[in-house]
JSON list of C-alpha atoms in Angstrom, two decimals:
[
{"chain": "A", "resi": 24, "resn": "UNK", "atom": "CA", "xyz": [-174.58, -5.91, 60.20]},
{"chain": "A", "resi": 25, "resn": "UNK", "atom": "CA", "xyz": [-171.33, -6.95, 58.53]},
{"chain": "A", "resi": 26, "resn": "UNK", "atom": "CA", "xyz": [-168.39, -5.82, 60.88]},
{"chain": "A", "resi": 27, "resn": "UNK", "atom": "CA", "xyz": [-166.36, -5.03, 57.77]},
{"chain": "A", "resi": 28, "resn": "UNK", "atom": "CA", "xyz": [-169.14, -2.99, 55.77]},
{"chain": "A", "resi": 29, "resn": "UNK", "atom": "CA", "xyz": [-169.37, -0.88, 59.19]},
{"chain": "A", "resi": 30, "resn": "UNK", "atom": "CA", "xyz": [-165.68, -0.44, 59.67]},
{"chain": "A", "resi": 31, "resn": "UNK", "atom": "CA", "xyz": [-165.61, 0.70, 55.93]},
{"chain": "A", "resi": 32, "resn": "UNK", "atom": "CA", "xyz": [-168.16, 3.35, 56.25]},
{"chain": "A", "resi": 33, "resn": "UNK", "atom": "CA", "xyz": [-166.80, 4.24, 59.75]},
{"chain": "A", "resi": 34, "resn": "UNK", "atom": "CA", "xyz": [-163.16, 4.82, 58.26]},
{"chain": "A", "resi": 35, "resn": "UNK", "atom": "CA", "xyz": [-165.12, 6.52, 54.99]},
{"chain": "A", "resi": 36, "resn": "UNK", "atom": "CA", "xyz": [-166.71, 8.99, 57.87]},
{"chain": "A", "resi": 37, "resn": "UNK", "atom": "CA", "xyz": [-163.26, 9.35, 59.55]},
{"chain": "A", "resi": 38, "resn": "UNK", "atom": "CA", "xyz": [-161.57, 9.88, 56.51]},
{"chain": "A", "resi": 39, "resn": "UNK", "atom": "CA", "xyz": [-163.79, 13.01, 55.61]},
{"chain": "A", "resi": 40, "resn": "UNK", "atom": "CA", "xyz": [-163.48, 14.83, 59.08]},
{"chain": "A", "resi": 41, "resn": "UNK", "atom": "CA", "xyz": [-160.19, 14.63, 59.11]},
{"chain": "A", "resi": 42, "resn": "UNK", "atom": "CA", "xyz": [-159.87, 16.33, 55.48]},
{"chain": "A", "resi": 43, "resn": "UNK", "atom": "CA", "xyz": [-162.62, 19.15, 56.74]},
{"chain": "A", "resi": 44, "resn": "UNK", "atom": "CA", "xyz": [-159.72, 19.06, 59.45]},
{"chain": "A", "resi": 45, "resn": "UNK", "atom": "CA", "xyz": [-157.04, 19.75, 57.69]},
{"chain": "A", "resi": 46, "resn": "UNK", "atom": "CA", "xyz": [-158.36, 22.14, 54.97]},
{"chain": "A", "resi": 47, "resn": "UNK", "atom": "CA", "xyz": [-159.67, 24.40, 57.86]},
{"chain": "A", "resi": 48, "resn": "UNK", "atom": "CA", "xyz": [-156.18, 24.34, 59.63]},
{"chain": "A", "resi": 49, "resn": "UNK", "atom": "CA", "xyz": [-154.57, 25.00, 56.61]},
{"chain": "A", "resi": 50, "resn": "UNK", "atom": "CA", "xyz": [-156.84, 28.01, 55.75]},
{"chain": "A", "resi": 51, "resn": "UNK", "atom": "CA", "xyz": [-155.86, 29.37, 59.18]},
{"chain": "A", "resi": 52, "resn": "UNK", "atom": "CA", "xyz": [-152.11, 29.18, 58.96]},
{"chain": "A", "resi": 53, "resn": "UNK", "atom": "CA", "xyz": [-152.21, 30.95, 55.70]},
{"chain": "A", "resi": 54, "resn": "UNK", "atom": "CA", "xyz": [-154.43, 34.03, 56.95]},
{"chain": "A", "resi": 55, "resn": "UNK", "atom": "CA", "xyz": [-152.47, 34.09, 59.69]},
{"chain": "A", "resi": 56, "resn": "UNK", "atom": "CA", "xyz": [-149.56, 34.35, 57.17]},
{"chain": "A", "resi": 57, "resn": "UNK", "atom": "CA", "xyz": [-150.66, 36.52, 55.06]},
{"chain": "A", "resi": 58, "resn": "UNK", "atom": "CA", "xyz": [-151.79, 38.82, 57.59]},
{"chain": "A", "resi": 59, "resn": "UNK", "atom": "CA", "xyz": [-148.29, 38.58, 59.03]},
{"chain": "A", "resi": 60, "resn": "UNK", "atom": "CA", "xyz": [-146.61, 39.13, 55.22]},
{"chain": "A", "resi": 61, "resn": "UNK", "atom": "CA", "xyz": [-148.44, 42.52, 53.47]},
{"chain": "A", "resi": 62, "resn": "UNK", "atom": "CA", "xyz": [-145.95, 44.62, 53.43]},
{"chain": "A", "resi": 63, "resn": "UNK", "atom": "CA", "xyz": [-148.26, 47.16, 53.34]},
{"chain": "A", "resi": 64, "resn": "UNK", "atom": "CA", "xyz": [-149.84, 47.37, 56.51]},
{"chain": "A", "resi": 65, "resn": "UNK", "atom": "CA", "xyz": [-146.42, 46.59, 58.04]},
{"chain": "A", "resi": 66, "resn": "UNK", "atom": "CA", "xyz": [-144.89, 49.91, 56.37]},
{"chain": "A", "resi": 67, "resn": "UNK", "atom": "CA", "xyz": [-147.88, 52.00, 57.77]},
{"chain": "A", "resi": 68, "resn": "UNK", "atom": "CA", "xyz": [-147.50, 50.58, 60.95]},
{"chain": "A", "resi": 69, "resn": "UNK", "atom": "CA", "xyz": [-143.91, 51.12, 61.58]},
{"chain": "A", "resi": 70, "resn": "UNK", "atom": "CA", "xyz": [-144.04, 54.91, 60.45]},
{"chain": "A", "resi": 71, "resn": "UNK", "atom": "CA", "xyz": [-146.07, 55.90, 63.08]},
{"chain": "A", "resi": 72, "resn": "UNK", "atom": "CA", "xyz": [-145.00, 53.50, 66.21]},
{"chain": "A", "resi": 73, "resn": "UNK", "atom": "CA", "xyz": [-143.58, 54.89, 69.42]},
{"chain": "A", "resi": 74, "resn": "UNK", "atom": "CA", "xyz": [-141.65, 53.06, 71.73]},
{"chain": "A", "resi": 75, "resn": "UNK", "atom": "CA", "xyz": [-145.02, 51.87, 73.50]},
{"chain": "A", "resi": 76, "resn": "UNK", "atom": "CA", "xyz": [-146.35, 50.74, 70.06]},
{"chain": "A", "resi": 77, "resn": "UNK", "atom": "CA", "xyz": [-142.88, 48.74, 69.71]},
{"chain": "A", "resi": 78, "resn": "UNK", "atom": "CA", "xyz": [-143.50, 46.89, 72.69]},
{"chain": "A", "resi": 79, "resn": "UNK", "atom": "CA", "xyz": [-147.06, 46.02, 72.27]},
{"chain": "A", "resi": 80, "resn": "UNK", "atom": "CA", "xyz": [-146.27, 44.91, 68.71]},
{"chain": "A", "resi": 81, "resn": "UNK", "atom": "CA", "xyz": [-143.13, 42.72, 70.20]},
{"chain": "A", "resi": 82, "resn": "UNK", "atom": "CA", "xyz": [-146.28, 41.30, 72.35]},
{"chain": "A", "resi": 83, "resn": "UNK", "atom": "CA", "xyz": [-148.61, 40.53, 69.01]},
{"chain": "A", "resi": 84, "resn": "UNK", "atom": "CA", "xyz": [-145.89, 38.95, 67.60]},
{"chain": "A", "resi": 85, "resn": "UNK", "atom": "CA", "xyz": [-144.93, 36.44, 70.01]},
{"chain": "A", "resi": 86, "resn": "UNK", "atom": "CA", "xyz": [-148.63, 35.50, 70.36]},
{"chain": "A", "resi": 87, "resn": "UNK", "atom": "CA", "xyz": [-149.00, 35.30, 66.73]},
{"chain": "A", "resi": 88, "resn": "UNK", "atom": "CA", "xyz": [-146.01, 33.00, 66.76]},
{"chain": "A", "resi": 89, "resn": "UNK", "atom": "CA", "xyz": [-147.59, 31.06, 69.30]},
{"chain": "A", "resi": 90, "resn": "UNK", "atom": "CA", "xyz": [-150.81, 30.72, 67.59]},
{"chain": "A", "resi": 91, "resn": "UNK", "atom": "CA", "xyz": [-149.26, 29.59, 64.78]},
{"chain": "A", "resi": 92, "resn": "UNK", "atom": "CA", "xyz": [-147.12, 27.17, 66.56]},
{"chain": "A", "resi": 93, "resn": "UNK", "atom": "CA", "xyz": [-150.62, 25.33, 67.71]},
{"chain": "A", "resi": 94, "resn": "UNK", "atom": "CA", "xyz": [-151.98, 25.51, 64.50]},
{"chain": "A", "resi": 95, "resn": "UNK", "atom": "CA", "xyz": [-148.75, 23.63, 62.99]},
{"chain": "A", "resi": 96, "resn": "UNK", "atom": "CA", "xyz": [-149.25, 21.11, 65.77]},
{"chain": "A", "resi": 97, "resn": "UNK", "atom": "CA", "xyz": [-152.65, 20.75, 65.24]},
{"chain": "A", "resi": 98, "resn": "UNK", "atom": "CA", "xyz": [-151.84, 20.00, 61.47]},
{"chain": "A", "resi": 99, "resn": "UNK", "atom": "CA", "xyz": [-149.12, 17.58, 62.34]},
{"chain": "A", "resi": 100, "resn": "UNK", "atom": "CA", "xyz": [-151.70, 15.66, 64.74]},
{"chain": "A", "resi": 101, "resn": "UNK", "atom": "CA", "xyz": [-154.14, 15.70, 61.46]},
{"chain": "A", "resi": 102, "resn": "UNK", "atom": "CA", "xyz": [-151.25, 14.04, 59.50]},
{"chain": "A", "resi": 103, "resn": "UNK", "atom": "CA", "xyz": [-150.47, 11.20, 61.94]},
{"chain": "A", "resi": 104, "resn": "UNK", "atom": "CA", "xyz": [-154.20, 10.81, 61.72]},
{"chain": "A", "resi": 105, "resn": "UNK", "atom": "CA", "xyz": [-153.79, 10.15, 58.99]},
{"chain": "A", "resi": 106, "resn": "UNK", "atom": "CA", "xyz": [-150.98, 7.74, 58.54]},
{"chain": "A", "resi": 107, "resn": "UNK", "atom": "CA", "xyz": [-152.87, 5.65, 61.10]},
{"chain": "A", "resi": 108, "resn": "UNK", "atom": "CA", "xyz": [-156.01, 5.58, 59.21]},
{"chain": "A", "resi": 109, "resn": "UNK", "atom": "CA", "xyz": [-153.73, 3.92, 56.30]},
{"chain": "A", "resi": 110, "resn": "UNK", "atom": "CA", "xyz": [-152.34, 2.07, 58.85]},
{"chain": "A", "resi": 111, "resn": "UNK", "atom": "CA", "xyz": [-155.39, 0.77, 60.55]},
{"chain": "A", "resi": 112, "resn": "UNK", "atom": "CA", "xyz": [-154.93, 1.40, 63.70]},
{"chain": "A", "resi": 113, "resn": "UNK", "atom": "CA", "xyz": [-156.93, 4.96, 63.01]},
{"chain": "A", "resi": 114, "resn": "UNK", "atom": "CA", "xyz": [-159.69, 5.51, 65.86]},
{"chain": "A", "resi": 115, "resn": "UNK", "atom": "CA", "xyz": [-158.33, 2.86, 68.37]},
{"chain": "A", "resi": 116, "resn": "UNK", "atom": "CA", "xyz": [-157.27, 3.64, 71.75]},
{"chain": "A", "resi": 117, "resn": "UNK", "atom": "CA", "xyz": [-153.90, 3.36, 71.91]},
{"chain": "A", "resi": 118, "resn": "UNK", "atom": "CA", "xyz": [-154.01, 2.10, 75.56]},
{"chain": "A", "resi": 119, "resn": "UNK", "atom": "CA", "xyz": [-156.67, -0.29, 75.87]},
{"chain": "A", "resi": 120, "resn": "UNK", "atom": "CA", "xyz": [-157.13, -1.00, 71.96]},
{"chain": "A", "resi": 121, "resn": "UNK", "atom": "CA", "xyz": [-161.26, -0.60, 72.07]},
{"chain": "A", "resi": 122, "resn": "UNK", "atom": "CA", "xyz": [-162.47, 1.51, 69.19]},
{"chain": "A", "resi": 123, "resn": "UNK", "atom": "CA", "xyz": [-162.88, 5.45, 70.39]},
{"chain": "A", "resi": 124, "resn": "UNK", "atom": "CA", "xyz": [-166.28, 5.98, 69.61]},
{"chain": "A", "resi": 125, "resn": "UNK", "atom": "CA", "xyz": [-166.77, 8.44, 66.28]},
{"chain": "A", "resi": 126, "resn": "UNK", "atom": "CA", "xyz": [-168.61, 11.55, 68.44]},
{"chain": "A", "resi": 127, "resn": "UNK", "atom": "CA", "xyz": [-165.03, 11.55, 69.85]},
{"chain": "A", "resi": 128, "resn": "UNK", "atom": "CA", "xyz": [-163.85, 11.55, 67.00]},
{"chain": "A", "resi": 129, "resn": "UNK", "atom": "CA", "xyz": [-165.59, 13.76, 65.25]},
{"chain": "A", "resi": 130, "resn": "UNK", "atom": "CA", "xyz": [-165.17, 16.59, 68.05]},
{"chain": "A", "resi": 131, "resn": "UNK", "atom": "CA", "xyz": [-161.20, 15.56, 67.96]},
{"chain": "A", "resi": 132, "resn": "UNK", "atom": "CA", "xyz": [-159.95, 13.76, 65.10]},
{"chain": "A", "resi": 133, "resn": "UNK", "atom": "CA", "xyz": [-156.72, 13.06, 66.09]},
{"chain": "A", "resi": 134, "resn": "UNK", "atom": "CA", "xyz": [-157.81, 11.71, 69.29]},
{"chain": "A", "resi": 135, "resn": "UNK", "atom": "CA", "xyz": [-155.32, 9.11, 70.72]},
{"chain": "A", "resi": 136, "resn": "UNK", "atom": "CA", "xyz": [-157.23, 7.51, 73.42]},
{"chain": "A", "resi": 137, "resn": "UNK", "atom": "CA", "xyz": [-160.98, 6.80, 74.34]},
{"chain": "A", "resi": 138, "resn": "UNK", "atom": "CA", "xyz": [-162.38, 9.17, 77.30]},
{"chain": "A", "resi": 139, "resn": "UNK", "atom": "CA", "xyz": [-162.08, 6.51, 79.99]},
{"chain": "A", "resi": 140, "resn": "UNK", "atom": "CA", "xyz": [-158.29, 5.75, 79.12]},
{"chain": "A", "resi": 141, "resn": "UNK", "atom": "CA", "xyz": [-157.63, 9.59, 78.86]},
{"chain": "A", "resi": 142, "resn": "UNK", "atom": "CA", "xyz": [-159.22, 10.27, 81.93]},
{"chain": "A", "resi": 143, "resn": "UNK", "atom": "CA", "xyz": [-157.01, 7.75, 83.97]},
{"chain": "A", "resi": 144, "resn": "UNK", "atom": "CA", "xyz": [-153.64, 9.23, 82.33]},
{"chain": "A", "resi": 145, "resn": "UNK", "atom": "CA", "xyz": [-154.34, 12.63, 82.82]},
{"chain": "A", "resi": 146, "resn": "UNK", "atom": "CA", "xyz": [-155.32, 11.42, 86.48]},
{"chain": "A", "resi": 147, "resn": "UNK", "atom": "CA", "xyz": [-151.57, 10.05, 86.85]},
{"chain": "A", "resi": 148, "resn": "UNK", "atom": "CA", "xyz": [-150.31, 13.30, 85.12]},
{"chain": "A", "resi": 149, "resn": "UNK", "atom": "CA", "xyz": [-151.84, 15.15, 88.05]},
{"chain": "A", "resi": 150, "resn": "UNK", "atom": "CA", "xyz": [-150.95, 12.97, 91.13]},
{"chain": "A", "resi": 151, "resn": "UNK", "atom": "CA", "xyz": [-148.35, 13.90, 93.34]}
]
């Protein structure tokens, strides 16, 4: 098959999982900000919090901000995804240079390098 024809429909594939991608991140951040927003439920909370409530809430909130700070990240991964796709260096290991194979892919679009390569870094991360 014609090496260019299969790159085309490869980056075609890519191209669509990493929109699913980023409409599904995007959905999540604005839940989560909307849920964080109504004033509503934030006025009938506060009238009947105790000092215990205050600190659990205090708790939420930092792991709501947290959340949200992974969900940002996630989106920024999803946009250098996407520059590289335009780029064409989309779905190559950035170590070794072989193409990451698209089930990678698929399970993480933003994936940087193939499992072998990733595997050895994260091996050096670890050593002593």
């Amino acid at each position: 098959m014609n090496k260019k024809i299969t790159t085309g429909r490869r980056n075609k594939t890519l191209k669509q999982v990493l929109h699913e991608m980023r409409e599904k991140t995007i959905i999540d951040i604005e839940k989560q900000l909307g849920q964080k927003l109504d004033p509503g439920i934030t006025r009938r909370i506060e009238t009947a919090m105790d000092d215990g409530d205050w600190a659990t809430l205090d708790l939420d909130e930092s792991v709501d901000y947290q959340v949200l700070e992974m969900r940002y990240k996630t989106y920024k991964d999803i946009a250098d995804a996407f520059r590289r796709l335009e780029d064409g260096t989309y779905g190559l290991c950035e170590r070794c240079g072989k193409e990451i194979p698209l089930k990678r892919l698929k399970v993480e679009p933003f994936a940087r390098y193939c499992v072998p390569c990733l595997t050895s870094i994260e091996s050096l991360e670890k050593a002593p």
